[in-house]
Amino acid sequence: MSTFTFDRKLARGIQRITSSALGPYQSAVIRIGFSVTYLLFLLRELPHRHEMYGPDAPWRWDMAQQLISGNQAFTALMWSDSTVWFEIVYAVALLSAALLMVGWHTRAMSVLFMAGVLSLQNRSIFMGDGGDNVIHLMAIYLVLTRCGQVWSLDARRAARVGRVADADVEDDGLRRSVRGDAAGPVLWVVLGLVLTVATVTDGLGGTWWLPVLFWVLWAGQGAWWAVNRYAPHSEARTLLDVVANLAHNATLVVIMAEVCLIYATAGWYKIQGSRWQDGTALYYPLKLDSFTPWPGLSDILASSGVMVMLLTYGTVIVQVAFPFALFNRRVKNVLLVVMMCEHAGIALLLGLPFFSMAMIAADSVFLPTVFLVWLGGRVTLGRELLFSRRGKVPGQRRAVDDEEAPQHSGDGGHTLVG
């Protein structure tokens, strides 16, 4: 009897991870969070882009080429040392971040976003504040997730396709607008040509996994489009769904493990430091001119020995305890709020906004689904109130809810994400 019960639970678990992409709201928040973080970073550094990653960088093009020939990293900026090519790559990085944020052809934009992040960061490896490492990893992970299921233009387009397929819909204009979306095939062809040229000229770095990943994603997206168009109810469509769900769910677990590893290693390394042991570690960065955008505020905090001690010990305790807190949802949620507030304080007191934004975006993988659904509802309500003040009548909520609902089966959130 116990064996039969175990088999049923195992079958139910396998069915769940293959039939649905878990954590659709969490993956959407990660997508939005990291794309916004990198977009704002690129916009802030727009006047200084040539000195950071371009032809005027202290880390010269020939020096970067010599380093990359050794570490075999990928960067499209090594394809040419011309200023025009640099401007094209920087513009593509900006545009892909913006389009990934709104979820327009999410899969293609996630690949371009990854290429932009790797190209710029591998060109000048000394430009960063710690948050660049997190963005570097998450940009790779995002291409394997189905992060456009909710809160994206892709989700709205999928809802329109579903209404067109409904026998009760007779709107010919809506049918034509859905069927006439040629952006996807055009993107696929253009990216295929670029990928072919980069492969032939050996411009994808010296590793084997990155070219394989690019080609698998490109071929898989073409197969996905063909099956959806010509055999939407076939077994091939079901198989592609299963593969995509498995890749998404496995990547989501990797992202969770990555966040836990970041906090666990940071916490245990801090424990070994004498300044963290005596409770004075926080005092020293508050006295560094390079990390005090608000000197008066930093001086007030540094002048209180008790506050410095509490924040120093509290930081270590929270970071070490967080991986273990995942086994208790309430404790996890409390520590999650504490860590997000800690990163907000780092952004304010130490002048590291993009590091803090990257870490908060990574922490979002553990946010409860109920909270994210509630937050999405509040944003939608605010949007309706804004439009109503401009004299527009809000439309019926039924269609909007259908567009933003996650397209998966299952009974709720992931065990760890609530």
Short mmCIF file of C-alpha atoms in Angstrom, two decimals:
data_model
loop_
_atom_site.label_atom_id
_atom_site.label_comp_id
_atom_site.label_asym_id
_atom_site.label_seq_id
_atom_site.Cartn_x
_atom_site.Cartn_y
_atom_site.Cartn_z
CA MET A 1 0.00 0.00 0.00
CA SER A 2 2.84 2.38 0.87
CA THR A 3 4.58 1.56 -2.43
CA PHE A 4 1.39 2.38 -4.32
CA THR A 5 1.10 5.72 -2.51
CA PHE A 6 4.74 6.53 -3.25
CA ASP A 7 4.25 5.70 -6.93
CA ARG A 8 1.21 7.97 -7.12
CA LYS A 9 3.09 10.86 -5.52
CA LEU A 10 6.04 10.30 -7.84
CA ALA A 11 3.78 10.23 -10.90
CA ARG A 12 1.99 13.38 -9.74
CA GLY A 13 5.31 15.14 -9.21
CA ILE A 14 6.62 14.16 -12.65
CA GLN A 15 3.36 15.27 -14.25
CA ARG A 16 3.57 18.63 -12.54
CA ILE A 17 7.12 19.46 -13.60
CA THR A 18 6.51 18.35 -17.18
CA SER A 19 3.04 19.76 -17.76
CA SER A 20 3.58 23.29 -16.49
CA ALA A 21 6.26 25.95 -16.07
CA LEU A 22 6.38 26.61 -12.33
CA GLY A 23 6.76 30.06 -10.85
CA PRO A 24 5.53 32.08 -13.87
CA TYR A 25 5.21 35.28 -11.84
CA GLN A 26 8.61 34.82 -10.19
CA SER A 27 10.34 34.29 -13.55
CA ALA A 28 8.55 37.35 -14.93
CA VAL A 29 9.79 39.48 -12.04
CA ILE A 30 13.33 38.20 -12.59
CA ARG A 31 13.05 39.08 -16.29
CA ILE A 32 11.77 42.57 -15.57
CA GLY A 33 14.16 43.17 -12.68
CA PHE A 34 17.38 42.29 -14.49
CA SER A 35 16.43 43.93 -17.77
CA VAL A 36 15.50 47.16 -15.95
CA THR A 37 18.72 47.04 -13.93
CA TYR A 38 20.92 46.65 -16.98
CA LEU A 39 18.91 49.13 -19.03
CA LEU A 40 19.30 51.83 -16.39
CA PHE A 41 23.00 51.01 -16.07
CA LEU A 42 23.56 51.37 -19.81
CA LEU A 43 21.60 54.62 -19.88
CA ARG A 44 23.54 56.07 -16.96
CA GLU A 45 26.86 55.18 -18.58
CA LEU A 46 25.78 56.37 -22.03
CA PRO A 47 28.01 59.51 -21.91
CA HIS A 48 30.95 57.38 -20.71
CA ARG A 49 30.41 54.27 -22.86
CA HIS A 50 33.54 54.86 -24.98
CA GLU A 51 35.75 55.08 -21.88
CA MET A 52 34.21 51.98 -20.29
CA TYR A 53 33.80 49.52 -23.14
CA GLY A 54 34.68 51.37 -26.35
CA PRO A 55 37.69 52.59 -28.26
CA ASP A 56 38.79 55.02 -25.51
CA ALA A 57 38.79 52.42 -22.73
CA PRO A 58 41.97 52.12 -20.61
CA TRP A 59 41.65 48.37 -21.16
CA ARG A 60 42.56 48.64 -24.83
CA TRP A 61 41.15 46.49 -27.62
CA ASP A 62 44.44 44.62 -28.15
CA MET A 63 44.69 43.92 -24.40
CA ALA A 64 41.14 42.58 -24.35
CA GLN A 65 41.89 40.45 -27.42
CA GLN A 66 44.94 38.97 -25.73
CA LEU A 67 42.96 38.15 -22.57
CA ILE A 68 40.05 36.61 -24.49
CA SER A 69 42.40 34.43 -26.52
CA GLY A 70 43.39 32.91 -23.19
CA ASN A 71 40.09 32.64 -21.33
CA GLN A 72 38.04 31.91 -24.53
CA ALA A 73 35.21 34.22 -23.46
CA PHE A 74 32.56 35.48 -25.87
CA THR A 75 32.22 39.14 -26.84
CA ALA A 76 30.92 40.53 -30.10
CA LEU A 77 33.06 43.62 -29.56
CA MET A 78 36.10 41.57 -30.56
CA TRP A 79 34.69 41.10 -34.07
CA SER A 80 35.85 44.60 -34.98
CA ASP A 81 37.64 47.50 -33.31
CA SER A 82 35.70 50.20 -35.20
CA THR A 83 33.67 52.82 -33.37
CA VAL A 84 30.65 52.16 -35.58
CA TRP A 85 30.59 48.48 -34.61
CA PHE A 86 30.86 49.40 -30.93
CA GLU A 87 27.89 51.76 -31.24
CA ILE A 88 25.85 49.01 -32.93
CA VAL A 89 26.58 46.50 -30.17
CA TYR A 90 25.81 49.04 -27.45
CA ALA A 91 22.53 49.99 -29.16
CA VAL A 92 21.54 46.32 -29.49
CA ALA A 93 22.26 45.80 -25.79
CA LEU A 94 20.09 48.80 -24.90
CA LEU A 95 17.24 47.82 -27.21
CA SER A 96 17.22 44.16 -26.18
CA ALA A 97 17.08 45.12 -22.48
CA ALA A 98 14.11 47.42 -23.12
CA LEU A 99 12.23 44.86 -25.24
CA LEU A 100 12.94 42.04 -22.78
CA MET A 101 11.53 44.23 -20.02
CA VAL A 102 8.17 44.55 -21.80
CA GLY A 103 8.28 40.94 -23.01
CA TRP A 104 8.26 41.44 -26.80
CA HIS A 105 9.33 38.16 -28.45
CA THR A 106 10.84 37.21 -25.15
CA ARG A 107 12.89 34.22 -26.28
CA ALA A 108 14.73 36.12 -29.02
CA MET A 109 15.20 39.18 -26.80
CA SER A 110 16.58 37.06 -23.96
CA VAL A 111 19.24 35.67 -26.32
CA LEU A 112 20.13 39.17 -27.57
CA PHE A 113 20.17 40.41 -23.97
CA MET A 114 22.60 37.64 -23.01
CA ALA A 115 24.80 38.43 -26.02
CA GLY A 116 24.81 42.14 -25.09
CA VAL A 117 25.68 41.49 -21.46
CA LEU A 118 28.48 39.06 -22.31
CA SER A 119 29.85 41.30 -25.05
CA LEU A 120 30.17 44.40 -22.88
CA GLN A 121 31.28 42.73 -19.66
CA ASN A 122 33.86 40.45 -21.30
CA ARG A 123 35.26 43.42 -23.23
CA SER A 124 36.24 45.27 -20.02
CA ILE A 125 36.25 42.80 -17.16
CA PHE A 126 37.26 45.36 -14.52
CA MET A 127 34.12 47.48 -14.95
CA GLY A 128 31.63 46.41 -12.30
CA ASP A 129 30.68 46.47 -8.65
CA GLY A 130 29.70 42.84 -7.95
CA GLY A 131 26.23 43.17 -9.40
CA ASP A 132 27.69 42.62 -12.87
CA ASN A 133 28.57 39.03 -11.91
CA VAL A 134 24.98 38.34 -10.93
CA ILE A 135 23.64 39.91 -14.15
CA HIS A 136 26.20 37.90 -16.13
CA LEU A 137 24.89 34.60 -14.73
CA MET A 138 21.21 35.49 -14.77
CA ALA A 139 21.40 36.65 -18.39
CA ILE A 140 22.45 33.10 -19.32
CA TYR A 141 19.79 31.49 -17.16
CA LEU A 142 16.98 33.66 -18.54
CA VAL A 143 17.28 32.22 -22.06
CA LEU A 144 16.27 28.81 -20.67
CA THR A 145 13.18 30.03 -18.83
CA ARG A 146 9.65 30.72 -20.03
CA CYS A 147 9.76 34.15 -18.43
CA GLY A 148 7.19 35.75 -20.74
CA GLN A 149 4.14 33.77 -19.64
CA VAL A 150 2.72 36.67 -17.66
CA TRP A 151 3.21 40.45 -17.57
CA SER A 152 4.50 40.60 -21.15
CA LEU A 153 3.43 41.55 -24.64
CA ASP A 154 3.86 37.89 -25.57
CA ALA A 155 1.21 36.95 -23.02
CA ARG A 156 -1.19 39.49 -24.52
CA ARG A 157 -0.53 38.18 -28.01
CA ALA A 158 -1.09 34.59 -26.83
CA ALA A 159 -4.41 35.66 -25.33
CA ARG A 160 -5.44 37.22 -28.65
CA VAL A 161 -4.50 34.02 -30.47
CA GLY A 162 -6.65 32.07 -28.02
CA ARG A 163 -9.62 34.33 -28.63
CA VAL A 164 -9.17 34.02 -32.40
CA ALA A 165 -9.17 30.24 -32.07
CA ASP A 166 -12.43 30.44 -30.15
CA ALA A 167 -15.40 29.60 -32.37
CA ASP A 168 -17.39 32.48 -30.92
CA VAL A 169 -14.91 35.11 -32.12
CA GLU A 170 -15.81 36.64 -35.48
CA ASP A 171 -13.57 39.70 -35.51
CA ASP A 172 -11.80 39.53 -38.89
CA GLY A 173 -9.55 42.45 -38.02
CA LEU A 174 -8.34 40.66 -34.91
CA ARG A 175 -7.69 37.51 -36.93
CA ARG A 176 -5.60 39.40 -39.47
CA SER A 177 -3.60 41.23 -36.81
CA VAL A 178 -2.66 37.96 -35.10
CA ARG A 179 -1.86 36.05 -38.29
CA GLY A 180 0.01 38.99 -39.79
CA ASP A 181 2.66 39.12 -37.03
CA ALA A 182 5.78 38.64 -39.15
CA ALA A 183 8.26 39.96 -36.58
CA GLY A 184 8.98 36.49 -35.22
CA PRO A 185 9.99 34.84 -38.54
CA VAL A 186 11.97 37.92 -39.57
CA LEU A 187 13.90 37.89 -36.29
CA TRP A 188 14.54 34.17 -36.68
CA VAL A 189 15.97 34.58 -40.19
CA VAL A 190 18.14 37.60 -39.30
CA LEU A 191 19.51 35.98 -36.16
CA GLY A 192 20.17 32.78 -38.11
CA LEU A 193 22.28 34.69 -40.63
CA VAL A 194 24.23 36.45 -37.88
CA LEU A 195 24.77 33.15 -36.07
CA THR A 196 26.00 31.49 -39.27
CA VAL A 197 28.52 34.25 -39.95
CA ALA A 198 29.71 34.24 -36.32
CA THR A 199 30.16 30.46 -36.38
CA VAL A 200 32.05 30.43 -39.68
CA THR A 201 34.39 33.24 -38.57
CA ASP A 202 34.91 31.63 -35.14
CA GLY A 203 33.40 34.63 -33.37
CA LEU A 204 31.52 32.76 -30.62
CA GLY A 205 34.45 32.35 -28.26
CA GLY A 206 36.55 29.29 -27.63
CA THR A 207 34.05 27.31 -25.56
CA TRP A 208 31.89 24.57 -27.06
CA TRP A 209 28.77 25.12 -24.98
CA LEU A 210 27.93 28.65 -26.10
CA PRO A 211 27.73 27.90 -29.86
CA VAL A 212 25.74 24.76 -29.09
CA LEU A 213 23.37 26.78 -26.89
CA PHE A 214 22.88 29.42 -29.58
CA TRP A 215 22.16 26.85 -32.31
CA VAL A 216 19.84 24.75 -30.12
CA LEU A 217 17.85 27.86 -29.18
CA TRP A 218 17.67 28.99 -32.80
CA ALA A 219 16.61 25.59 -34.15
CA GLY A 220 14.20 25.02 -31.28
CA GLN A 221 12.49 28.34 -31.83
CA GLY A 222 12.05 27.56 -35.52
CA ALA A 223 10.56 24.15 -34.70
CA TRP A 224 8.29 25.76 -32.12
CA TRP A 225 6.93 28.25 -34.63
CA ALA A 226 6.40 25.60 -37.33
CA VAL A 227 4.59 23.19 -35.01
CA ASN A 228 2.41 25.93 -33.54
CA ARG A 229 1.41 27.07 -37.02
CA TYR A 230 0.88 23.76 -38.81
CA ALA A 231 0.26 21.19 -36.05
CA PRO A 232 -0.84 23.00 -32.87
CA HIS A 233 -2.60 19.93 -31.41
CA SER A 234 -0.06 17.28 -32.38
CA GLU A 235 2.18 15.10 -30.22
CA ALA A 236 5.17 17.15 -31.42
CA ARG A 237 3.60 20.24 -29.83
CA THR A 238 3.15 18.35 -26.56
CA LEU A 239 6.76 17.14 -26.67
CA LEU A 240 8.09 20.67 -27.22
CA ASP A 241 6.00 21.87 -24.29
CA VAL A 242 7.42 19.15 -22.04
CA VAL A 243 11.01 19.97 -23.01
CA ALA A 244 10.44 23.70 -22.50
CA ASN A 245 8.80 23.10 -19.11
CA LEU A 246 11.63 20.83 -17.96
CA ALA A 247 14.26 23.38 -19.01
CA HIS A 248 12.35 26.20 -17.30
CA ASN A 249 11.80 24.34 -14.04
CA ALA A 250 15.39 23.08 -13.88
CA THR A 251 16.71 26.59 -14.52
CA LEU A 252 14.45 28.02 -11.84
CA VAL A 253 15.95 25.56 -9.35
CA VAL A 254 19.45 26.60 -10.47
CA ILE A 255 18.57 30.27 -9.92
CA MET A 256 17.34 29.46 -6.41
CA ALA A 257 20.50 27.49 -5.67
CA GLU A 258 22.61 30.36 -7.04
CA VAL A 259 20.97 32.88 -4.72
CA CYS A 260 21.40 30.57 -1.73
CA LEU A 261 25.05 30.00 -2.67
CA ILE A 262 25.70 33.76 -2.90
CA TYR A 263 24.31 34.40 0.57
CA ALA A 264 25.81 31.29 2.17
CA THR A 265 29.34 31.97 0.92
CA ALA A 266 29.10 35.67 1.76
CA GLY A 267 27.87 34.90 5.27
CA TRP A 268 30.45 32.22 6.06
CA TYR A 269 33.32 34.33 4.72
CA LYS A 270 32.16 37.21 6.91
CA ILE A 271 32.18 34.96 9.97
CA GLN A 272 35.91 34.37 9.44
CA GLY A 273 36.72 38.08 9.41
CA SER A 274 37.86 39.71 12.65
CA ARG A 275 35.95 42.97 11.96
CA TRP A 276 32.74 41.04 11.50
CA GLN A 277 33.42 39.07 14.66
CA ASP A 278 33.87 42.16 16.82
CA GLY A 279 30.87 43.94 15.22
CA THR A 280 32.71 46.89 13.64
CA ALA A 281 32.84 45.86 9.96
CA LEU A 282 30.06 48.20 8.85
CA TYR A 283 31.84 51.24 10.31
CA TYR A 284 34.73 51.27 7.81
CA PRO A 285 32.85 51.48 4.46
CA LEU A 286 30.76 54.27 5.96
CA LYS A 287 33.99 56.28 6.31
CA LEU A 288 35.27 55.74 2.77
CA ASP A 289 34.82 58.76 0.51
CA SER A 290 34.26 56.54 -2.53
CA PHE A 291 31.26 54.88 -0.86
CA THR A 292 29.55 57.79 0.87
CA PRO A 293 27.17 59.57 -1.52
CA TRP A 294 25.42 61.03 1.55
CA PRO A 295 28.24 61.85 4.00
CA GLY A 296 25.93 63.35 6.60
CA LEU A 297 23.71 60.26 6.70
CA SER A 298 26.74 57.94 6.83
CA ASP A 299 28.25 59.95 9.72
CA ILE A 300 25.03 59.74 11.71
CA LEU A 301 24.90 55.96 11.33
CA ALA A 302 28.63 55.48 11.98
CA SER A 303 28.45 57.56 15.17
CA SER A 304 26.17 55.02 16.84
CA GLY A 305 28.26 52.07 18.00
CA VAL A 306 25.19 50.04 18.98
CA MET A 307 23.56 50.49 15.59
CA VAL A 308 26.78 49.56 13.76
CA MET A 309 27.12 46.42 15.89
CA LEU A 310 23.48 45.38 15.39
CA LEU A 311 23.63 45.88 11.62
CA THR A 312 26.97 44.07 11.36
CA TYR A 313 25.83 41.01 13.30
CA GLY A 314 22.39 41.13 11.71
CA THR A 315 23.87 41.01 8.21
CA VAL A 316 25.88 37.89 9.01
CA ILE A 317 22.99 36.15 10.73
CA VAL A 318 20.53 36.81 7.90
CA GLN A 319 22.93 35.69 5.18
CA VAL A 320 23.93 32.49 6.95
CA ALA A 321 20.37 31.64 8.00
CA PHE A 322 18.58 32.33 4.73
CA PRO A 323 19.28 28.99 2.94
CA PHE A 324 17.97 27.12 6.00
CA ALA A 325 14.92 29.40 6.25
CA LEU A 326 13.58 28.06 2.94
CA PHE A 327 12.14 25.11 4.85
CA ASN A 328 9.78 27.45 6.70
CA ARG A 329 7.73 29.76 4.50
CA ARG A 330 7.00 32.40 7.12
CA VAL A 331 10.61 32.70 8.28
CA LYS A 332 11.74 32.77 4.65
CA ASN A 333 9.40 35.65 3.83
CA VAL A 334 10.56 37.64 6.86
CA LEU A 335 14.25 37.19 6.00
CA LEU A 336 13.48 38.02 2.38
CA VAL A 337 12.05 41.39 3.39
CA VAL A 338 15.04 42.01 5.66
CA MET A 339 17.54 41.24 2.88
CA MET A 340 15.74 43.45 0.37
CA CYS A 341 15.76 46.29 2.89
CA GLU A 342 19.46 45.63 3.46
CA HIS A 343 20.17 45.96 -0.26
CA ALA A 344 18.11 49.14 -0.41
CA GLY A 345 20.29 50.48 2.41
CA ILE A 346 23.45 49.51 0.50
CA ALA A 347 22.17 51.40 -2.53
CA LEU A 348 21.45 54.49 -0.43
CA LEU A 349 24.40 54.54 1.98
CA LEU A 350 27.20 53.05 -0.15
CA GLY A 351 26.16 54.33 -3.56
CA LEU A 352 25.83 50.90 -5.22
CA PRO A 353 22.34 51.07 -6.78
CA PHE A 354 22.85 48.55 -9.58
CA PHE A 355 24.41 45.94 -7.33
CA SER A 356 21.43 46.31 -5.00
CA MET A 357 18.92 46.19 -7.85
CA ALA A 358 20.54 43.02 -9.22
CA MET A 359 20.42 41.29 -5.85
CA ILE A 360 16.81 42.34 -5.20
CA ALA A 361 15.88 41.00 -8.64
CA ALA A 362 17.59 37.70 -7.80
CA ASP A 363 15.84 37.55 -4.42
CA SER A 364 12.50 37.90 -6.20
CA VAL A 365 12.59 34.25 -7.19
CA PHE A 366 11.49 33.48 -3.63
CA LEU A 367 8.61 35.97 -3.45
CA PRO A 368 5.21 34.35 -2.75
CA THR A 369 2.91 33.97 -5.73
CA VAL A 370 -0.03 35.42 -3.79
CA PHE A 371 1.90 38.63 -3.15
CA LEU A 372 2.96 38.95 -6.79
CA VAL A 373 -0.60 38.43 -8.02
CA TRP A 374 -1.80 41.05 -5.55
CA LEU A 375 0.96 43.43 -6.68
CA GLY A 376 0.01 42.91 -10.33
CA GLY A 377 -3.60 43.71 -9.47
CA ARG A 378 -2.60 46.94 -7.76
CA VAL A 379 -0.52 47.98 -10.78
CA THR A 380 -3.44 47.26 -13.10
CA LEU A 381 -5.79 49.21 -10.86
CA GLY A 382 -3.40 52.16 -10.81
CA ARG A 383 -3.17 52.07 -14.59
CA GLU A 384 -6.94 52.12 -14.92
CA LEU A 385 -7.24 55.03 -12.48
CA LEU A 386 -4.57 56.94 -14.41
CA PHE A 387 -6.37 56.44 -17.72
CA SER A 388 -9.74 57.27 -16.18
CA ARG A 389 -8.38 60.60 -14.96
CA ARG A 390 -7.43 61.37 -18.54
CA GLY A 391 -11.03 60.91 -19.58
CA LYS A 392 -10.84 57.31 -20.72
CA VAL A 393 -13.26 54.69 -19.59
CA PRO A 394 -11.53 51.55 -18.27
CA GLY A 395 -12.32 48.46 -20.33
CA GLN A 396 -13.74 45.27 -18.97
CA ARG A 397 -11.30 43.43 -16.74
CA ARG A 398 -12.20 40.01 -18.06
CA ALA A 399 -10.02 40.21 -21.18
CA VAL A 400 -7.08 41.70 -19.31
CA ASP A 401 -7.21 39.00 -16.68
CA ASP A 402 -7.22 36.35 -19.40
CA GLU A 403 -4.17 37.94 -21.02
CA GLU A 404 -2.18 38.09 -17.81
CA ALA A 405 -3.14 34.71 -16.46
CA PRO A 406 -0.32 32.16 -16.53
CA GLN A 407 -0.74 29.65 -19.34
CA HIS A 408 -0.05 26.50 -17.38
CA SER A 409 -1.81 23.85 -15.44
CA GLY A 410 -1.22 23.09 -11.80
CA ASP A 411 -2.53 24.11 -8.44
CA GLY A 412 -0.42 27.11 -7.54
CA GLY A 413 3.11 28.12 -6.73
CA HIS A 414 6.31 26.24 -6.23
CA THR A 415 7.06 24.89 -2.77
CA LEU A 416 9.93 27.33 -2.29
CA VAL A 417 8.40 30.32 -4.02
CA GLY A 418 5.08 30.05 -2.21
#
